Coordinates of N, CA and C in Angstrom, one line a residue:
I1372 N 122.2 94.8 121.7 CA 121.6 94.0 122.4 C 121.1 93.4 123.8
V1373 N 121.8 94.8 124.9 CA 122.2 94.6 126.1 C 120.7 95.6 125.7
G1374 N 120.0 96.3 126.1 CA 118.9 97.3 126.0 C 117.6 96.0 125.4
I1375 N 117.4 95.3 124.6 CA 116.8 94.8 124.0 C 116.8 93.8 124.8
L1376 N 117.3 93.1 126.0 CA 118.0 92.2 126.5 C 116.5 92.3 128.1
A1377 N 117.3 93.7 128.7 CA 116.1 94.6 129.7 C 115.0 94.5 129.2
S1378 N 115.1 95.1 128.2 CA 113.5 95.3 127.6 C 112.8 94.0 127.9
I1379 N 113.0 93.1 128.2 CA 112.7 91.5 128.1 C 112.6 91.1 128.9
A1380 N 113.4 91.3 129.9 CA 113.8 90.6 131.7 C 113.8 91.7 132.0
Y1381 N 113.2 91.9 132.4 CA 113.1 93.4 133.2 C 110.8 93.1 133.8
P1382 N 110.0 93.3 132.8 CA 109.5 92.7 133.2 C 108.2 91.6 133.5
A1383 N 109.4 91.3 133.0 CA 109.5 89.4 133.8 C 110.6 89.7 135.2
Y1384 N 111.4 89.9 135.2 CA 111.5 89.6 136.6 C 110.6 90.4 137.5
T1385 N 109.9 91.4 137.2 CA 108.8 92.4 138.1 C 107.9 91.5 138.2
E1386 N 107.0 91.2 137.6 CA 106.3 89.8 137.6 C 106.8 88.5 138.3
A1387 N 107.9 87.9 138.3 CA 108.3 87.4 139.9 C 107.9 87.6 140.8
V1388 N 108.2 88.9 141.1 CA 108.4 89.2 142.6 C 107.5 90.1 142.4
L1389 N 106.0 90.3 142.0 CA 105.0 89.9 142.4 C 104.1 89.1 142.8
K1390 N 104.3 87.9 141.7 CA 104.1 86.1 142.8 C 104.8 86.1 143.5
G1391 N 105.8 86.6 143.8 CA 106.0 85.9 145.3 C 105.9 86.8 145.8
R1392 N 105.4 88.2 146.6 CA 105.0 88.9 147.7 C 103.7 88.3 147.3
R1393 N 102.7 87.9 146.1 CA 101.4 88.1 147.0 C 101.3 85.9 147.9
A1394 N 101.7 84.6 146.9 CA 102.2 84.1 147.6 C 102.2 84.4 149.6
Q1395 N 103.4 85.4 149.8 CA 103.2 86.0 151.2 C 102.5 85.9 151.6
A1396 N 101.6 87.3 151.3 CA 99.9 87.7 151.4 C 99.2 86.6 151.5
R1397 N 98.8 85.4 150.5 CA 98.2 84.1 151.0 C 98.2 83.6 152.0
T1398 N 99.5 82.7 152.2 CA 100.4 82.4 153.3 C 100.1 82.6 154.4
A1399 N 99.8 84.4 154.7 CA 100.0 84.9 155.8 C 98.6 85.0 156.2
L1400 N 97.2 85.0 155.1 CA 96.1 85.0 155.9 C 95.7 83.5 155.6
L1401 N 95.8 82.9 155.1 CA 95.4 81.8 156.1 C 96.0 81.7 157.5
E1402 N 97.3 82.0 157.7 CA 97.8 82.1 159.1 C 97.1 82.6 160.2
L1403 N 96.4 83.7 159.6 CA 96.4 84.2 160.0 C 94.1 84.2 160.5
A1404 N 93.8 83.1 159.5 CA 93.0 82.7 159.7 C 92.8 81.9 160.6
Q1405 N 93.3 81.2 160.9 CA 93.8 79.4 162.2 C 93.8 80.3 163.2
Q1406 N 94.6 81.7 163.3 CA 94.9 81.8 164.8 C 93.8 82.5 164.7
Q1407 N 92.9 83.5 163.8 CA 91.7 84.1 165.0 C 90.6 82.9 165.1
E1408 N 90.4 82.0 163.9 CA 89.2 80.2 164.4 C 90.6 80.2 165.9
R1409 N 91.0 79.6 165.7 CA 91.7 79.8 167.6 C 91.0 80.8 168.9
Y1410 N 91.5 81.7 168.5 CA 90.3 82.7 168.9 C 88.3 83.3 169.1
M1411 N 88.1 82.7 168.2 CA 87.7 81.9 168.5 C 86.1 81.3 168.9
T1412 N 87.9 80.0 168.9 CA 87.0 78.8 170.3 C 87.9 79.0 171.9
Q1413 N 88.4 79.9 171.8 CA 88.3 80.6 173.3 C 87.9 82.1 174.0
F1414 N 87.3 82.6 172.6 CA 86.7 84.0 173.4 C 85.1 83.8 172.5
N1415 N 84.4 83.3 171.2 CA 83.0 82.3 171.8 C 83.3 84.1 170.1
C1416 N 84.2 84.4 169.5 CA 84.3 85.2 168.1 C 85.2 86.1 168.0
Y1417 N 85.4 86.3 166.7 CA 87.0 86.9 165.9 C 87.3 87.9 166.5
L1418 N 88.1 88.6 166.1 CA 89.0 89.6 166.5 C 88.7 91.0 165.5
P1419 N 88.2 91.2 165.6 CA 87.8 92.6 164.9 C 89.7 93.7 163.8
F1420 N 90.2 93.7 163.5 CA 90.7 94.7 163.6 C 91.7 95.7 162.2
T1421 N 92.9 96.9 162.7 CA 93.4 97.6 161.5 C 94.4 97.9 161.9
T1422 N 95.1 98.0 160.9 CA 96.6 97.9 161.2 C 97.4 99.8 160.6
N1423 N 97.6 100.3 161.3 CA 98.4 102.1 160.8 C 99.6 101.9 159.6
A1424 N 101.0 102.9 159.7 CA 101.4 103.3 158.5 C 102.6 102.0 159.5
A1425 N 102.6 102.0 161.2 CA 103.8 100.8 161.7 C 103.1 100.1 161.5
F1426 N 102.2 99.7 161.5 CA 101.7 98.5 161.4 C 101.3 97.1 162.4
A1427 N 101.3 98.6 163.8 CA 100.9 98.0 164.3 C 98.8 97.2 164.9
G1428 N 98.6 96.9 165.3 CA 97.5 96.2 165.1 C 96.4 96.7 166.6
N1429 N 95.3 97.4 165.6 CA 94.9 98.5 166.9 C 92.9 97.4 166.4
A1430 N 92.4 97.0 168.1 CA 91.7 96.2 167.6 C 90.6 96.9 168.1
T1431 N 89.4 96.9 166.8 CA 88.6 98.0 166.3 C 87.2 97.5 167.8
A1432 N 86.7 96.3 168.0 CA 86.1 96.1 169.2 C 86.2 94.4 169.7
G1433 N 85.4 94.5 171.2 CA 85.4 93.3 171.2 C 84.7 93.1 171.0
C1434 N 84.2 90.9 171.8 CA 83.6 89.7 171.6 C 82.2 90.5 171.3
D1435 N 81.6 92.0 172.4 CA 80.4 92.0 172.4 C 79.8 93.5 171.6
G1436 N 81.2 93.7 170.4 CA 81.1 94.6 169.6 C 81.1 96.6 170.1
T1437 N 81.5 95.9 171.7 CA 81.5 97.8 171.6 C 83.4 97.3 172.2
A1438 N 84.2 99.3 172.1 CA 85.4 99.5 172.6 C 85.4 99.1 173.9
A1439 N 84.7 99.3 174.5 CA 84.7 98.5 175.8 C 85.8 97.6 176.1
S1440 N 85.1 96.7 175.7 CA 85.8 95.0 176.0 C 87.3 94.3 174.6
K1441 N 87.2 95.8 173.9 CA 88.2 94.8 172.8 C 89.5 94.6 173.8
P1442 N 90.6 93.8 173.3 CA 91.7 93.9 174.2 C 92.5 95.0 173.7
A1443 N 93.8 94.6 175.1 CA 94.0 96.1 175.5 C 95.5 96.1 173.5
S1444 N 96.1 94.7 173.4 CA 96.5 94.4 171.7 C 96.4 93.2 171.4
V1445 N 96.4 93.2 169.4 CA 95.9 92.6 168.9 C 97.0 91.4 168.7
P1446 N 96.1 90.2 169.5 CA 97.5 89.0 169.3 C 98.1 88.3 167.9
F1447 N 98.0 88.8 167.3 CA 98.6 88.5 165.2 C 99.3 89.1 165.5
K1448 N 99.5 88.2 164.0 CA 100.8 88.8 162.9 C 100.0 89.9 162.4
V1449 N 100.7 90.7 162.2 CA 99.9 92.5 160.7 C 100.2 92.7 160.1
F1450 N 101.0 91.5 159.8 CA 101.4 92.6 158.3 C 102.5 90.5 157.4
A1451 N 102.9 91.3 156.1 CA 103.2 90.4 154.9 C 104.6 89.8 155.0
G1452 N 105.9 89.2 155.5 CA 107.1 89.3 155.0 C 107.5 88.9 155.8
E1453 N 108.9 88.9 155.7 CA 110.5 88.5 157.1 C 109.9 89.4 157.9
S1454 N 109.9 90.6 158.4 CA 109.5 91.3 159.9 C 109.4 92.5 159.4
Q1455 N 108.5 93.2 160.3 CA 108.1 94.6 159.8 C 109.0 95.1 159.1
A1456 N 110.0 95.7 159.1 CA 110.8 95.7 158.9 C 110.3 95.7 156.9
Q1457 N 110.2 94.7 156.2 CA 110.5 94.2 155.1 C 109.0 93.7 155.1
A1458 N 107.7 94.4 155.5 CA 106.4 93.8 155.5 C 106.1 94.1 153.9
V1459 N 105.3 93.7 153.4 CA 105.2 93.4 151.7 C 103.5 93.6 151.6
Y1460 N 103.1 93.6 152.5 CA 101.1 93.7 152.5 C 100.8 93.8 153.7
R1461 N 100.2 95.2 154.5 CA 99.1 94.8 155.4 C 98.2 94.3 156.0
L1462 N 98.1 93.6 156.9 CA 96.4 92.6 157.6 C 95.9 93.6 157.9
S1463 N 94.3 93.2 157.3 CA 93.3 93.4 158.6 C 92.6 92.8 158.6
A1464 N 91.2 92.8 160.1 CA 90.4 91.5 160.1 C 89.2 92.8 160.1
S1465 N 88.0 92.7 159.3 CA 86.6 93.2 159.6 C 85.5 92.2 159.4
A1466 N 84.0 92.6 160.2 CA 82.8 91.7 160.0 C 82.4 91.9 158.4
C1467 N 82.3 90.0 158.2 CA 82.1 90.1 157.5 C 81.3 91.0 156.4
T1468 N 80.9 91.6 155.3 CA 79.5 92.1 154.8 C 78.6 90.5 155.0
G1469 N 77.0 90.9 155.3 CA 75.6 90.0 154.0 C 75.0 90.5 152.7
S1470 N 74.4 89.8 152.2 CA 73.8 90.2 151.1 C 73.0 91.4 151.1
G1471 N 72.6 91.7 152.4 CA 71.7 92.8 152.5 C 72.7 94.1 152.0
G1472 N 73.9 93.1 152.7 CA 74.6 95.4 152.7 C 75.2 95.8 154.0
A1473 N 74.5 94.6 155.5 CA 74.8 95.0 156.3 C 76.2 93.9 156.5
N1474 N 77.0 94.8 157.8 CA 77.8 93.9 159.0 C 77.2 91.9 159.7
L1475 N 77.8 91.1 158.9 CA 77.2 90.3 160.2 C 78.0 90.8 160.9
A1476 N 77.3 89.7 162.6 CA 77.5 89.7 163.6 C 79.5 89.2 163.4
I1477 N 80.1 89.7 164.5 CA 81.2 89.1 164.4 C 82.1 87.7 164.6
N1478 N 80.7 86.9 165.3 CA 80.8 86.1 165.8 C 80.2 84.8 164.5
E1479 N 79.6 85.6 163.6 CA 79.1 84.5 162.4 C 80.8 84.4 161.4
C1480 N 81.6 85.8 161.1 CA 82.2 85.0 160.1 C 82.3 86.7 160.0
I1481 N 84.5 86.6 159.6 CA 85.3 86.9 160.2 C 86.4 87.4 158.1
E1482 N 86.5 88.9 158.3 CA 87.1 88.9 156.5 C 88.0 89.6 156.7
L1483 N 89.2 88.7 156.2 CA 90.0 89.4 156.1 C 91.4 89.9 154.8
T1484 N 92.4 90.7 155.4 CA 92.7 91.7 153.8 C 93.7 91.7 154.0
A1485 N 94.7 91.7 153.2 CA 95.8 91.3 153.4 C 96.5 92.6 151.8
T1486 N 96.1 94.4 152.1 CA 96.2 95.0 151.2 C 97.7 95.8 150.9
P1487 N 98.5 95.5 149.6 CA 99.8 95.5 149.3 C 100.6 96.5 149.8
I1488 N 102.0 97.1 150.4 CA 102.5 98.5 150.8 C 102.4 98.9 149.3
Q1489 N 103.3 98.0 148.2 CA 103.6 98.9 147.2 C 102.3 98.1 145.8
A1490 N 101.6 99.3 144.9 CA 100.8 99.2 144.7 C 100.7 97.6 143.4
D1491 N 100.0 96.8 143.4 CA 99.7 95.7 142.7 C 98.3 95.1 141.4
P1492 N 98.2 96.9 141.1 CA 97.0 96.9 140.4 C 96.1 95.6 139.5
T1493 N 97.0 94.9 139.1 CA 96.6 93.5 138.8 C 95.6 92.9 140.0
V1494 N 96.3 92.7 141.1 CA 95.9 91.4 141.9 C 94.9 92.6 143.2
G1495 N 95.9 93.9 143.8 CA 95.0 94.8 144.6 C 95.2 93.9 145.5
S1496 N 94.4 94.4 147.5 CA 94.4 93.9 147.7 C 93.2 91.9 147.8
L1497 N 94.1 91.1 149.1 CA 93.7 89.8 148.5 C 92.7 89.5 149.8
L1498 N 91.7 89.1 149.1 CA 90.9 88.7 150.2 C 90.1 87.5 150.5
L1499 N 90.3 87.5 152.8 CA 89.6 86.0 152.9 C 88.8 86.0 153.8
T1500 N 88.0 85.1 153.6 CA 86.5 85.2 154.8 C 86.5 83.5 155.7
S1501 N 86.0 84.1 156.9 CA 86.4 82.4 158.0 C 85.1 82.1 157.2
N1502 N 84.2 82.2 156.5 CA 83.0 80.7 155.8 C 83.8 80.7 154.2
G1503 N 85.6 80.4 154.0 CA 86.3 80.3 153.4 C 86.5 80.9 151.3
R1504 N 85.3 81.4 151.1 CA 85.2 82.9 150.3 C 86.3 83.0 150.3
K1505 N 87.2 83.9 148.9 CA 88.2 83.8 148.5 C 88.1 85.4 147.5
S1506 N 88.9 85.9 147.2 CA 88.8 87.2 146.3 C 90.3 88.3 146.6
C1507 N 89.5 89.3 145.4 CA 91.1 90.3 145.4 C 90.3 91.8 144.4
T1508 N 91.1 92.3 145.1 CA 89.8 93.8 144.7 C 90.1 94.1 143.6
G1509 N 91.9 94.0 142.9 CA 92.8 94.1 141.5 C 91.0 94.0 140.0
S1510 N 92.5 93.9 138.8 CA 91.6 93.9 137.5 C 91.0 92.2 137.5
A1511 N 92.4 91.3 138.5 CA 92.2 89.6 137.5 C 91.1 89.5 138.3
K1512 N 90.3 90.4 140.0 CA 88.8 89.9 140.2 C 88.5 89.0 138.8
S1513 N 87.7 89.6 138.2 CA 87.3 89.7 136.9 C 87.5 89.0 135.7
S1514 N 89.0 89.4 135.0 CA 89.6 89.3 134.3 C 90.5 87.8 134.8
N1515 N 91.3 87.3 135.7 CA 91.8 86.2 135.9 C 91.6 85.2 137.4
P1516 N 90.8 85.8 137.6 CA 91.0 84.8 139.2 C 92.1 84.4 139.8
A1517 N 92.4 83.2 138.7 CA 92.7 82.3 139.2 C 94.4 83.2 139.7
L1518 N 94.5 84.1 139.5 CA 96.1 85.0 140.0 C 95.5 85.6 141.1
C1519 N 95.0 85.6 141.5 CA 94.3 85.8 143.5 C 94.9 84.7 144.3
W1520 N 93.9 83.7 144.3 CA 94.2 82.1 144.7 C 94.1 81.9 143.5
P1521 N 95.1 81.0 143.1 CA 95.4 79.3 142.5 C 94.9 78.9 142.6

């Protein structure tokens, strides 16, 4: 009886944990979008950055698109979770891709990405652009998009 209950309860528990982590990632992306908009009003461009394994944000370019004008450090939270040690997603920002496949100018659009630290094949990475597009990279993108952004 205990084995049967465990076989039913464990998958439900695992899915509930994933839902909670996804909610944290969505919240972190929305907060990052607000921070990017504030940065845009101050410097007239968005700030693209990547995160490494230690969750340090590394700006990839400055407002003129060159590495020479990039800021010394990224002034944003670059992870989703209570702390870096308990982070469940890494955040990054890059220029949006236009309809022709080329990157748009960094003062036109920014794409924010939350990449899970532990695999989430259903949703994968969560995406949010400054022009309002919301998406994900996992299997839910085509089968059940409401799992990505309810």
